[in-house]
Coordinates of C-alpha atoms (C1' of nucleotides) in Angstrom, one line a residue:
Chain A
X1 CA 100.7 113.0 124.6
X2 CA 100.8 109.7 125.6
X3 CA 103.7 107.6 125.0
X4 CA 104.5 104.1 125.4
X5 CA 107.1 103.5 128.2
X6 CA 109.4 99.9 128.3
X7 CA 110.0 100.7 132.1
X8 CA 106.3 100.4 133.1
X9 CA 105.4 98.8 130.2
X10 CA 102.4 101.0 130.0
X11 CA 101.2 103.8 128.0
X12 CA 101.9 107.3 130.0
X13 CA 101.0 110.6 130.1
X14 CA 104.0 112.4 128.7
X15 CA 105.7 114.9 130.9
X16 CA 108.9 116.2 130.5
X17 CA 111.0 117.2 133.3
X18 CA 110.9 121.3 132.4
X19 CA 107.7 122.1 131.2
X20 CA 108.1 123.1 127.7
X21 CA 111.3 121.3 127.1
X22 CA 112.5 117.6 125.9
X23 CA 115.5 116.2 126.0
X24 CA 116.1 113.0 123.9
X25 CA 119.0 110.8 122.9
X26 CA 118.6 107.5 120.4
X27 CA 121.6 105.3 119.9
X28 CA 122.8 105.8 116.5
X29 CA 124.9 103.5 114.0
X30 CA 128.2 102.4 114.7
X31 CA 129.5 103.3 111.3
X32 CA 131.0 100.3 109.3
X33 CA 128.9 100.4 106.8
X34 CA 126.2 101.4 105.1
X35 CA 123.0 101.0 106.9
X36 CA 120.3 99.2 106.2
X37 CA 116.4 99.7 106.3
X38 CA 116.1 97.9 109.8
X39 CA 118.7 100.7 111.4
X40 CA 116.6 103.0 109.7
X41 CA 113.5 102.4 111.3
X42 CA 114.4 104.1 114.7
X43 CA 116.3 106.8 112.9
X44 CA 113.2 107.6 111.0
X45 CA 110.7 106.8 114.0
X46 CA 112.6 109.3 116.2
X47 CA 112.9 111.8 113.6
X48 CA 109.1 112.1 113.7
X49 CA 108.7 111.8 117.2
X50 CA 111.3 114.7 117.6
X51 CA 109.4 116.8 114.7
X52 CA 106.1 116.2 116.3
X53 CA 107.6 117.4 119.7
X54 CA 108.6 120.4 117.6
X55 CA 105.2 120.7 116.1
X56 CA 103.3 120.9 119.5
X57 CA 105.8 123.8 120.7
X58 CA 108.0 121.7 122.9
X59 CA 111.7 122.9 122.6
X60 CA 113.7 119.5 121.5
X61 CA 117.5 119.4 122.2
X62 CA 117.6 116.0 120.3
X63 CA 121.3 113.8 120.5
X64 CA 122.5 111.0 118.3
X65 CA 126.0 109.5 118.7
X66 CA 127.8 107.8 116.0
X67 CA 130.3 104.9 117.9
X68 CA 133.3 105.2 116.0
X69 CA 135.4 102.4 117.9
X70 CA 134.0 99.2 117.9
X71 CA 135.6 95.4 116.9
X72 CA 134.0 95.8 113.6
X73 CA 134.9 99.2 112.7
X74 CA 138.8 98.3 113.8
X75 CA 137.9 94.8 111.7
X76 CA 136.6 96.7 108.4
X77 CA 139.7 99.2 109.0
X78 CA 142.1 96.2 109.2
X79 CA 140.3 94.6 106.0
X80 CA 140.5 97.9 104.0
X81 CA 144.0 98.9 104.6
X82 CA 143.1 102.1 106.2
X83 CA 142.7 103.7 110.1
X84 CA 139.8 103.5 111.9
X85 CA 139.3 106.7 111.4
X86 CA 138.9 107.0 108.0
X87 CA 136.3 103.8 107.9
X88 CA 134.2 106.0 110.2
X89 CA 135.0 109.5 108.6
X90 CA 133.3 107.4 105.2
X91 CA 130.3 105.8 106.6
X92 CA 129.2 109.4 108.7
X93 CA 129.2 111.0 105.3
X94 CA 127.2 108.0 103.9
X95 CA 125.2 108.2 106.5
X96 CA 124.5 111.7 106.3
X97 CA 123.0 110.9 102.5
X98 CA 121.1 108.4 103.1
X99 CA 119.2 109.9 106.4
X100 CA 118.6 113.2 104.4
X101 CA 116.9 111.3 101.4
X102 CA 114.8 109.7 103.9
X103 CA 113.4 112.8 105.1
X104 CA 115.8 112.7 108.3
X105 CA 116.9 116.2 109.8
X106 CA 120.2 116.2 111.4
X107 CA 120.1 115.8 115.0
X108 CA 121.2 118.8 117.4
X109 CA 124.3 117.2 118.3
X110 CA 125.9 114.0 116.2
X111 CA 128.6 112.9 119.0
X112 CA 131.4 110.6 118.4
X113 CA 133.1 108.5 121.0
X114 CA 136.6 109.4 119.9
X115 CA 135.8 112.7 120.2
X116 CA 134.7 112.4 124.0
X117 CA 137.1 109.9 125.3
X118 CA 137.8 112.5 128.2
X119 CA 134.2 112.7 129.0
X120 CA 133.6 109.1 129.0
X121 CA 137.2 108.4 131.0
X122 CA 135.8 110.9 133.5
X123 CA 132.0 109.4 133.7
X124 CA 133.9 105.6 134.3
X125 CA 136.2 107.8 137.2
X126 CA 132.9 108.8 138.7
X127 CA 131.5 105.0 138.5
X128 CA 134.7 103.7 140.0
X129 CA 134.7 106.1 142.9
X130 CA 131.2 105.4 144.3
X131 CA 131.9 101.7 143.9
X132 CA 130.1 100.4 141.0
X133 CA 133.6 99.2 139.5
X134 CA 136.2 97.3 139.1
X135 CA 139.6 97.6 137.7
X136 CA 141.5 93.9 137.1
X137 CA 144.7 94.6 134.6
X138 CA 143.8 97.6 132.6
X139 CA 140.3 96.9 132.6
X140 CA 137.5 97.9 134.1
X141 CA 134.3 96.3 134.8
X142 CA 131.0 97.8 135.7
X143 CA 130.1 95.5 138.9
X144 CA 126.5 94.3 138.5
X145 CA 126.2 93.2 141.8
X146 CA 126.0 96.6 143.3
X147 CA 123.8 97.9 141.6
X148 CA 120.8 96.2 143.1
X149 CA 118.2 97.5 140.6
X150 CA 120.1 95.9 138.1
X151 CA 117.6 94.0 135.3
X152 CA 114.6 96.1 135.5
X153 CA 114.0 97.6 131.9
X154 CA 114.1 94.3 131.1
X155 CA 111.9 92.7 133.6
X156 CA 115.2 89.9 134.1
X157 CA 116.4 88.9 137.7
X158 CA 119.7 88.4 138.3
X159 CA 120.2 84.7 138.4
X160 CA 118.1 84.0 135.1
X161 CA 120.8 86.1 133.5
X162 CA 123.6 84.3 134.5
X163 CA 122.2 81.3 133.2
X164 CA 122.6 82.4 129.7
X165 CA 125.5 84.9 130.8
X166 CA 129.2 83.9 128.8
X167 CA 132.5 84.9 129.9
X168 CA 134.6 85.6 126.5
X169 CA 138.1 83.8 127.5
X170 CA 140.6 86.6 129.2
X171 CA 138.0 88.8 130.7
X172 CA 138.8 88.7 134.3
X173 CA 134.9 89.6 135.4
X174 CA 133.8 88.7 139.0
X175 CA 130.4 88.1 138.2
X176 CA 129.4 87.0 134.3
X177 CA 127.1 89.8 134.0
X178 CA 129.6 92.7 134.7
X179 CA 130.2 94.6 131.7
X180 CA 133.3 96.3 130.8
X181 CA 133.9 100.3 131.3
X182 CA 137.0 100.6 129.7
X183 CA 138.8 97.7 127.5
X184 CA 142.5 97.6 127.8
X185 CA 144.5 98.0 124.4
X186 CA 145.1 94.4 122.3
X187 CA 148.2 95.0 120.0
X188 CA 147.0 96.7 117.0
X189 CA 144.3 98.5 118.3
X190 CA 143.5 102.1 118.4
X191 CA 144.1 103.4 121.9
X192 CA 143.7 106.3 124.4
X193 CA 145.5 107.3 127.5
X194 CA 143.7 106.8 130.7
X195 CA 143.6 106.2 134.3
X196 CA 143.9 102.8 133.8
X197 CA 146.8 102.3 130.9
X198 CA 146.2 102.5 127.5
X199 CA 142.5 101.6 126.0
X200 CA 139.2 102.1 124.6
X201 CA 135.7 102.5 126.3
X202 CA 133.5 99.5 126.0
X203 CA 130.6 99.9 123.8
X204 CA 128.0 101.1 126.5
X205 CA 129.4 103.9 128.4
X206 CA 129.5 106.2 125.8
X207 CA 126.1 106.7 125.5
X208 CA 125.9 107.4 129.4
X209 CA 128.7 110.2 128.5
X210 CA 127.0 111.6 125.8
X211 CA 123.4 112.0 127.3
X212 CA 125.1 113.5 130.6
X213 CA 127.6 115.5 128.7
X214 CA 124.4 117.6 126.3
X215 CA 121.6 116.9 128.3
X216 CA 122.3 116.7 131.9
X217 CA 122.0 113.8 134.5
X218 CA 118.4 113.0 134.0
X219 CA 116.9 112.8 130.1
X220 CA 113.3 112.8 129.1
X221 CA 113.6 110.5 126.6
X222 CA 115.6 107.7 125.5
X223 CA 115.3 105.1 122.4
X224 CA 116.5 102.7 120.5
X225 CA 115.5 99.5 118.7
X226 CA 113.8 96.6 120.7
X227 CA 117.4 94.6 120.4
X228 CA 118.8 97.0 122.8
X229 CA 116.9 96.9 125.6
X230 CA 119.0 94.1 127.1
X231 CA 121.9 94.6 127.4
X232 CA 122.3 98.2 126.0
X233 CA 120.1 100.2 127.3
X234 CA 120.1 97.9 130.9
X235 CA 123.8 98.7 131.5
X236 CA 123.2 102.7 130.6
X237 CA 120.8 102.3 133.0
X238 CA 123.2 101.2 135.3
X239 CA 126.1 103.2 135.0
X240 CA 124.2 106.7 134.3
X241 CA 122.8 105.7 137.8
X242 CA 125.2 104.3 139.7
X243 CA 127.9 107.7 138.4
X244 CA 125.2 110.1 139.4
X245 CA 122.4 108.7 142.0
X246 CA 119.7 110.2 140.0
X247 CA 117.1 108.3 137.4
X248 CA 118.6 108.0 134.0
X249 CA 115.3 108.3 131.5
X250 CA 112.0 108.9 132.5
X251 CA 110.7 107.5 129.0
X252 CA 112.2 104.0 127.2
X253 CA 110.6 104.0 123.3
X254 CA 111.8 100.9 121.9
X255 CA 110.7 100.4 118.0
X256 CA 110.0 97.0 116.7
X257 CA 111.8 95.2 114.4
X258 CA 111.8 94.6 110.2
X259 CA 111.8 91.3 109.3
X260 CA 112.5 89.5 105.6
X261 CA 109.7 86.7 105.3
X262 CA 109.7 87.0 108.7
X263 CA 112.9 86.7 110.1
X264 CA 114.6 89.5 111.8
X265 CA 116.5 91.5 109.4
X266 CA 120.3 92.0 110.6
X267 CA 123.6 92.0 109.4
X268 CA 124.8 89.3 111.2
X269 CA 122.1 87.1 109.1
X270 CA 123.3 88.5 105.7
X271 CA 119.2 89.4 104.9
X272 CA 119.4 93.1 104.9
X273 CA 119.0 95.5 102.5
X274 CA 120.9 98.6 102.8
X275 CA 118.6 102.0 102.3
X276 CA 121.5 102.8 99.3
X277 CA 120.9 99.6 97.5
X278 CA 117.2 100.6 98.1
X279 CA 117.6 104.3 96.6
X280 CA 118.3 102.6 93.1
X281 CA 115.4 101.6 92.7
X282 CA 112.8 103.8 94.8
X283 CA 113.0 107.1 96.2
X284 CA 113.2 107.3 99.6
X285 CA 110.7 109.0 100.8
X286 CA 109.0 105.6 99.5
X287 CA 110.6 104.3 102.2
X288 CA 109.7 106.5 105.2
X289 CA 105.9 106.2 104.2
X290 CA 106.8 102.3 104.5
X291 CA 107.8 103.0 107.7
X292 CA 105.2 105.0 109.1
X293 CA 102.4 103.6 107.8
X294 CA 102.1 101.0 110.6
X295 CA 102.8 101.7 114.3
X296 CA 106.9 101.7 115.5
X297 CA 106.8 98.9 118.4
X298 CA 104.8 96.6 115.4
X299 CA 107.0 94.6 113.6
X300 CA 107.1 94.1 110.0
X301 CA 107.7 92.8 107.0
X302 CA 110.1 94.1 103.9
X303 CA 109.4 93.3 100.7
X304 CA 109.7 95.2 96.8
X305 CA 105.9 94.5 96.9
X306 CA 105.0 96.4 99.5
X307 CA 107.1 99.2 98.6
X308 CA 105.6 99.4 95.3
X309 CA 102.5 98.8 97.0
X310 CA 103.7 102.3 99.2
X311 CA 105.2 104.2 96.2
X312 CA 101.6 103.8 95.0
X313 CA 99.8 105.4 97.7
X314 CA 102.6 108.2 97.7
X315 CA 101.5 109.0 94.2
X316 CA 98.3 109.7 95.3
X317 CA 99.3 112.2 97.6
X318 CA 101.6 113.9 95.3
X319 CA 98.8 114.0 92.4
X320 CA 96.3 116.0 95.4
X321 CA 98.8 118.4 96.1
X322 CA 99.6 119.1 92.6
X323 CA 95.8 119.5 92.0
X324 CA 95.7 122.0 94.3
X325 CA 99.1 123.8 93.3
X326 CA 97.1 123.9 89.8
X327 CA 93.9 124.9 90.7
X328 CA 95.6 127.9 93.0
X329 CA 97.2 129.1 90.0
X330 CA 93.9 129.7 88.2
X331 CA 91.5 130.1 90.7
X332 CA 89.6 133.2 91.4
X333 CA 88.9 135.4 94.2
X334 CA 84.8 135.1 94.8
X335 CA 83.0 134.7 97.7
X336 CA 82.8 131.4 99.6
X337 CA 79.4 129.5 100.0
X338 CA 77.6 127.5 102.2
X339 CA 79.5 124.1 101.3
X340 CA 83.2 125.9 101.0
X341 CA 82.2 127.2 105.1
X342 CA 81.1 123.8 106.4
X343 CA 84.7 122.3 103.9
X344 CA 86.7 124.8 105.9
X345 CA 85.3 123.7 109.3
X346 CA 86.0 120.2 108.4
X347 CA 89.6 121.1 107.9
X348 CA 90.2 121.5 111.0
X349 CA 88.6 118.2 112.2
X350 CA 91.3 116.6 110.4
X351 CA 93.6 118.4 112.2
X352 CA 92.3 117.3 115.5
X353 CA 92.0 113.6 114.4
X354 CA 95.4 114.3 113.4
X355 CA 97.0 115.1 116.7
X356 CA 94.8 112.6 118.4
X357 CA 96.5 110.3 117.0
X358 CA 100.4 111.1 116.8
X359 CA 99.1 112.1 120.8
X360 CA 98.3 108.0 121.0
X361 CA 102.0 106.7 121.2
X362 CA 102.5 107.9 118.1
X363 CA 100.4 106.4 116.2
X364 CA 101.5 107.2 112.2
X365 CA 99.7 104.9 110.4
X366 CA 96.4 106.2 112.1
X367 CA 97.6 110.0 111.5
X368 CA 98.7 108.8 107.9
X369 CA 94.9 107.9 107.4
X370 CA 93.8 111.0 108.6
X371 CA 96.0 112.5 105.6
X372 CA 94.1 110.1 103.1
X373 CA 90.7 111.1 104.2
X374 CA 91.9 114.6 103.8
X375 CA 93.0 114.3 100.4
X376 CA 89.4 112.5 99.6
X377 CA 87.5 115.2 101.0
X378 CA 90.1 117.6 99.1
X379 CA 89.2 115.4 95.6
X380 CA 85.4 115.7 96.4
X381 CA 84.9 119.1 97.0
X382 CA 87.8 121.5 95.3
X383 CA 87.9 122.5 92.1
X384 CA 87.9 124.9 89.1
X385 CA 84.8 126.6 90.4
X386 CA 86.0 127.1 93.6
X387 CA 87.1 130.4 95.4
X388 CA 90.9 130.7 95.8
X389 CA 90.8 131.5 99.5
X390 CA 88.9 127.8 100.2
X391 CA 91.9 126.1 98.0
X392 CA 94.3 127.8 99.8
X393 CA 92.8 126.7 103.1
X394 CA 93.1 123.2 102.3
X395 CA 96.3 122.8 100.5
X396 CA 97.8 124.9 103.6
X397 CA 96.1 122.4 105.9
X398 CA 97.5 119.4 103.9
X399 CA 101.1 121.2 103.9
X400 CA 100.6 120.9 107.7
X401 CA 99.9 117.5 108.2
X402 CA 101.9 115.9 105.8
X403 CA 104.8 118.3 107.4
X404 CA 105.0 116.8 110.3
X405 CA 105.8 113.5 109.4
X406 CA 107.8 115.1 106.5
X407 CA 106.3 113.4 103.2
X408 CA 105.1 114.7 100.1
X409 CA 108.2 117.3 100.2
X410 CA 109.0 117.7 96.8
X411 CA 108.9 120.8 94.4
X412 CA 107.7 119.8 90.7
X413 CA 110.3 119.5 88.2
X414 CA 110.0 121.8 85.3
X415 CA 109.8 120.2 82.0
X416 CA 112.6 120.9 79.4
X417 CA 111.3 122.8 75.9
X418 CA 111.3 120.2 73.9
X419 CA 108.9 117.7 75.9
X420 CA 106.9 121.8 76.6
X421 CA 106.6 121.9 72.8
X422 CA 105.3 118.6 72.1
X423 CA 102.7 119.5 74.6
X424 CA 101.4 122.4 72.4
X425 CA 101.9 120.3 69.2
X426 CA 99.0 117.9 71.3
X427 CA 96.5 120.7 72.6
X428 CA 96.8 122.2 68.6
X429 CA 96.0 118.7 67.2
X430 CA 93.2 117.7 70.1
X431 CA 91.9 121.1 68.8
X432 CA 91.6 119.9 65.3
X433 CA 90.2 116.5 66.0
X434 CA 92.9 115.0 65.5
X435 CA 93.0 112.2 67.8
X436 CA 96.0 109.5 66.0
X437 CA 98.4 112.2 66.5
X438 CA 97.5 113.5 70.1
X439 CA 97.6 110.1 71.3
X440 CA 100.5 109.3 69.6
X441 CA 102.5 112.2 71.4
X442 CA 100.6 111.1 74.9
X443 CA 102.2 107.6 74.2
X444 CA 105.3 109.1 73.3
X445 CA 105.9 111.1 76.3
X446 CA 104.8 108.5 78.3
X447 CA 107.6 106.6 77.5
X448 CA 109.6 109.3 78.2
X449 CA 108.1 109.2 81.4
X450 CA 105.7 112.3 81.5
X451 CA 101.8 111.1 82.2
X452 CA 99.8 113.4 80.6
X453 CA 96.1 114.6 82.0
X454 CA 93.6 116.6 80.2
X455 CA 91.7 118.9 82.6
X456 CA 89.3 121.8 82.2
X457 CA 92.1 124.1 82.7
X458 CA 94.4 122.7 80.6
X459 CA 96.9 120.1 80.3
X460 CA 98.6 118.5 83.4
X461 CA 101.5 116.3 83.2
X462 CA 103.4 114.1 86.1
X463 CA 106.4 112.2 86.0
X464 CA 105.9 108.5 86.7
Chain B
rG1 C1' 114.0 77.8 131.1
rG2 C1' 113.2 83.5 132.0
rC3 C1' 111.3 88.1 129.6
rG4 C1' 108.3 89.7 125.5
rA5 C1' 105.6 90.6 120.8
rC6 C1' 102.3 89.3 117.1
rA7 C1' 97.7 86.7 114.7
rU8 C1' 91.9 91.9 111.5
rA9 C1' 89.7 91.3 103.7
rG10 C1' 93.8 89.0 97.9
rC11 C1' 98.0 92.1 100.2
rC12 C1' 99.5 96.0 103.9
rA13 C1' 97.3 98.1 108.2
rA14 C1' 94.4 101.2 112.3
rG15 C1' 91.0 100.2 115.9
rU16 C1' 91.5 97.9 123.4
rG17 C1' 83.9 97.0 125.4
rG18 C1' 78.8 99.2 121.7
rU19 C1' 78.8 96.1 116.7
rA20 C1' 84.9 96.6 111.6
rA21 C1' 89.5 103.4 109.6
rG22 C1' 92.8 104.1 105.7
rG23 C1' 96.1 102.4 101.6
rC24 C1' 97.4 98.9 97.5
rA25 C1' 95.4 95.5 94.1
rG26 C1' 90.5 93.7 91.6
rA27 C1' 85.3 94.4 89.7
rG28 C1' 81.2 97.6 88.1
rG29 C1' 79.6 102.6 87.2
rA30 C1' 80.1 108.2 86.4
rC31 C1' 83.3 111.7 84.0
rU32 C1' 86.5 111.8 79.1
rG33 C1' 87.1 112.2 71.9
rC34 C1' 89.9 108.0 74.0
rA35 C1' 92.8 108.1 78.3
rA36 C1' 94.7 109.7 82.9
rA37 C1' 93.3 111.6 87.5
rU38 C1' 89.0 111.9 90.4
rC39 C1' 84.3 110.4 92.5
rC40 C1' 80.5 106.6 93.6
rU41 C1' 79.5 101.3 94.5
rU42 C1' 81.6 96.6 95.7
rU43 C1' 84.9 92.5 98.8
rA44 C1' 86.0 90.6 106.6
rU45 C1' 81.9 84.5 110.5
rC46 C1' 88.4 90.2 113.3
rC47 C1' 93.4 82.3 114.5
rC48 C1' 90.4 78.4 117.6
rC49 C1' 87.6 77.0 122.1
rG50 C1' 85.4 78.4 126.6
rG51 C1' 84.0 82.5 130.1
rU52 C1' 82.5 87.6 131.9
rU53 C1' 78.8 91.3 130.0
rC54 C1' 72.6 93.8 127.9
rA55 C1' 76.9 94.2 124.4
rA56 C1' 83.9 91.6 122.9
rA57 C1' 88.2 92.0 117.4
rU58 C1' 88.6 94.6 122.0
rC59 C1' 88.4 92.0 128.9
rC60 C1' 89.5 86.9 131.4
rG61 C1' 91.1 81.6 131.0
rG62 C1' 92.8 77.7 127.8
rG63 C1' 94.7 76.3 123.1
rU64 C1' 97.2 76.7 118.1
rG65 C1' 100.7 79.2 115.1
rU66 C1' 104.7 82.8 114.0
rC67 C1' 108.6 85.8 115.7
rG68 C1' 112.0 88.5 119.0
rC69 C1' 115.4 89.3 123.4
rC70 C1' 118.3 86.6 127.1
rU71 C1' 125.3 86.6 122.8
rC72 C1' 127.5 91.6 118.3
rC73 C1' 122.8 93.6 116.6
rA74 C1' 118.0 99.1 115.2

RNA sequence: GGCGACAUAGCCAAGUGGUAAGGCAGAGGACUGCAAAUCCUUUAUCCCCGGUUCAAAUCCGGGUGUCGCCUCCA
């Protein structure tokens, strides 16, 4: 596999450092809120990259913090009346909901910084004792100028830093890019003991902590969104490196951004829409074909339109599999011709084109399209005539693919009795010619919802 | 100023040297009692100007436009 790495800025050969194994840690939300469909890109991106991983027989040991301490947590805390902790203990849950109806598996460990402040204390220790810090009155600053490699994820020297650098008034920093390690307590603030008095870790460090802490000094793979690479992921960099003397991530995946009429969608702007506010309207899994239907690094644009635009294209996925979970249930077992051999050896070009493509960098929208042409070769060449073992083949094949990248997941709904019986009421008219009333109970059902289709086997109904 | 991304049909979007995937929407046809679904057909001077090449959306140079990071931010 080939993936697309912001150190080099070059597309690589992927190779972990065991064979057979991948480590990879993506900064998660810090949890004021809920989150919206920009944080969700990387959350989904990464899910898939992860599942993929998976689905080639790599071994994934995958780690997504949650920063729990922050100005705006301790701000939304301060706001609400409550502690910190509870403004966090809210948003994991609601976080929790809206990642699993967007198709998102938990992660195999979901760190929080409060949990870890040991770890972190003793990672900043480590920094501070090689000489890559600084303590001046209960803080401590990482000191830039040490580390000489300082700038290169992203591609910025030193002094065109400082130009734009800012020195927030009270911070006592020697050079204006030094970051802080540790923040000493303002009044009011939650606060943990330390080396150093009484204080927080600044935002950085715990992501250094948490890599090292579940999966060692050197990761395979680290990502985030674009935003991050300076100064986020730049100062992991630095401090992973300068507290162990070893290369932090071999790989940097950076996802592109979501813009509204575009504009960068953030919080700070007030343009976002949260993926709750989003789940009134459309079911999620709406939204994770959205995403992955153009590449990650791309960016793109939100809008209803396109989603309805997406939901559409879902459907048509939805209505092939159900074909072929309705055509299973009646089909017979005969012997398989010429055409269902050369249909079953096409299945498995699909397969290839499939991996060919997730192999490119991930390239979903590509291995998305590989789905489509499935399901048109599917819709061409299946049906009531033919042999169950040829309609297993290809609804197993579509299970596969559409797996990986998790969509098309949902079981049919059963119908109540009621909406059953009008059903029957409709085949016994259609069998006496009597067309008014049929239609009239299609129309009526499908205001209930319920599309009706008539088939050679019978009737077939979807929700809309 | 430094670093970087993007520009492909009405809309979305793949494609990084051999002559334009896929989806949505639209039109026509087949199928159907009528529908729905499905299938077939149909829609692109690949932002502009040069250059390299037998051959460029794809490489090089120069424009134009849009956006991002450099400050909390996915």
């Amino acid at each position: 596999m080939k993936i697309y790495n912001t150190m080099t800025r070059k597309k690589e050969e992927f190779v972990p450092l065991v064979p057979g194994e991948v480590k990879m840690y993506s900064c998660g939300p810090t949890v004021y809120n809920y989150f919206h469909i920009g944080n969700a890109r990387p959350f989904i991106v990464f899910d898939i990259l992860r599942n993929y991983l998976e689905y080639r027989g790599y071994k994934v040991t995958f780690v997504q913090n949650f920063t729990d301490v922050d100005d705006k947590i301790i701000r939304k805390a301060k706001e609400e009346g409550i502690t910190e902790k509870e403004v966090a203990d809210k948003y994991i849950e609601e976080y929790f909901k809206d990642a699993e109806g967007l198709g998102i598996k938990k992660a195999d460990y979901h760190p929080r910084v409060t949990e870890l402040i040991p770890d972190i204390i003793e990672v900043i220790k480590k920094i501070q004792d090689r000489g890559f810090a600084y303590e001046v009155d209960g803080d401590v600053y990482f000191d830039t100028a040490k580390y000489k490699e300082y700038g290169k994820l992203s591609k910025q020297d030193m002094e065109e830093l400082e130009a734009g650098a800012r020195i927030e008034v009270g911070e006592q920093k020697k050079n204006p890019m030094d970051f802080a390690l540790w923040k000493k307590q303002k009044p009011g603030e939650p606060a943990w003991d330390s080396p150093w008095g009484l204080g927080r870790p600044g935002w950085h460090i715990e992501c250094s902590a948490m890599a090292m802490k579940y999966l060692g000094e050197t990761i395979d793979i680290h990502s985030g969104g674009q935003d991050l690479i300076f100064p986020h992921h730049e100062n992991e960099i630095a401090q992973s490196e300068a507290a162990t003397g070893k290369p932090f991530a071999r790989y940097w995946m950076h996802n592109g951004f979501i813009n509204v009429n575009n504009e960068k969608m953030s919080k700070s702007q007030g343009n976002f829409f949260t993926v709750r506010d989003i789940s009134e309207s459309y079911d999620l899994e709406v939204v994770r074909l959205f995403m992955i239907s153009s590449h990650y690094r791309s960016p793109i644009n939100f809008s209803k339109d396109l989603l309805d635009s997406t939901k559409n294209s879902l459907e048509r996925l939805y209505i092939a599999k159900n074909n072929l979970l309705h055509l299973m249930g009646n089909a017979e077992d005969k012997e398989e011709n010429e055409d269902d051999r050369a249909f079953r050896n096409r299945l498995l070009t699909y397969k290839d084109r499939f991996i060919e493509a997730m192999d490119d960098d991930l390239n979903t929208a590509d291995a998305v399209s590989v789905i489509f042409d499935l399901v048109r070769d599917i819709n061409s060449n299946i049906n009531e005539n033919s042999p169950k073992t040829i309609i297993k083949s290809a609804y197993d094949m579509f299970i596969e693919l559409t797996s990986v990248l998790r969509i098309v997941n949902k079981e049919e709904e059963s119908l109540d009795d009621e909406i059953e019986r009008l059903i029957e009421e409709r085949q016994k008219a259609r069998k006496e010619k009597n067309w008014a009333l049929a239609d009239k109970i299609r129309d009526d059902l499908k205001n209930r919802g319920i599309i009706l289709e008539d088939t050679p086997q019978g009737v077939k109904w979807r929700r809309i």
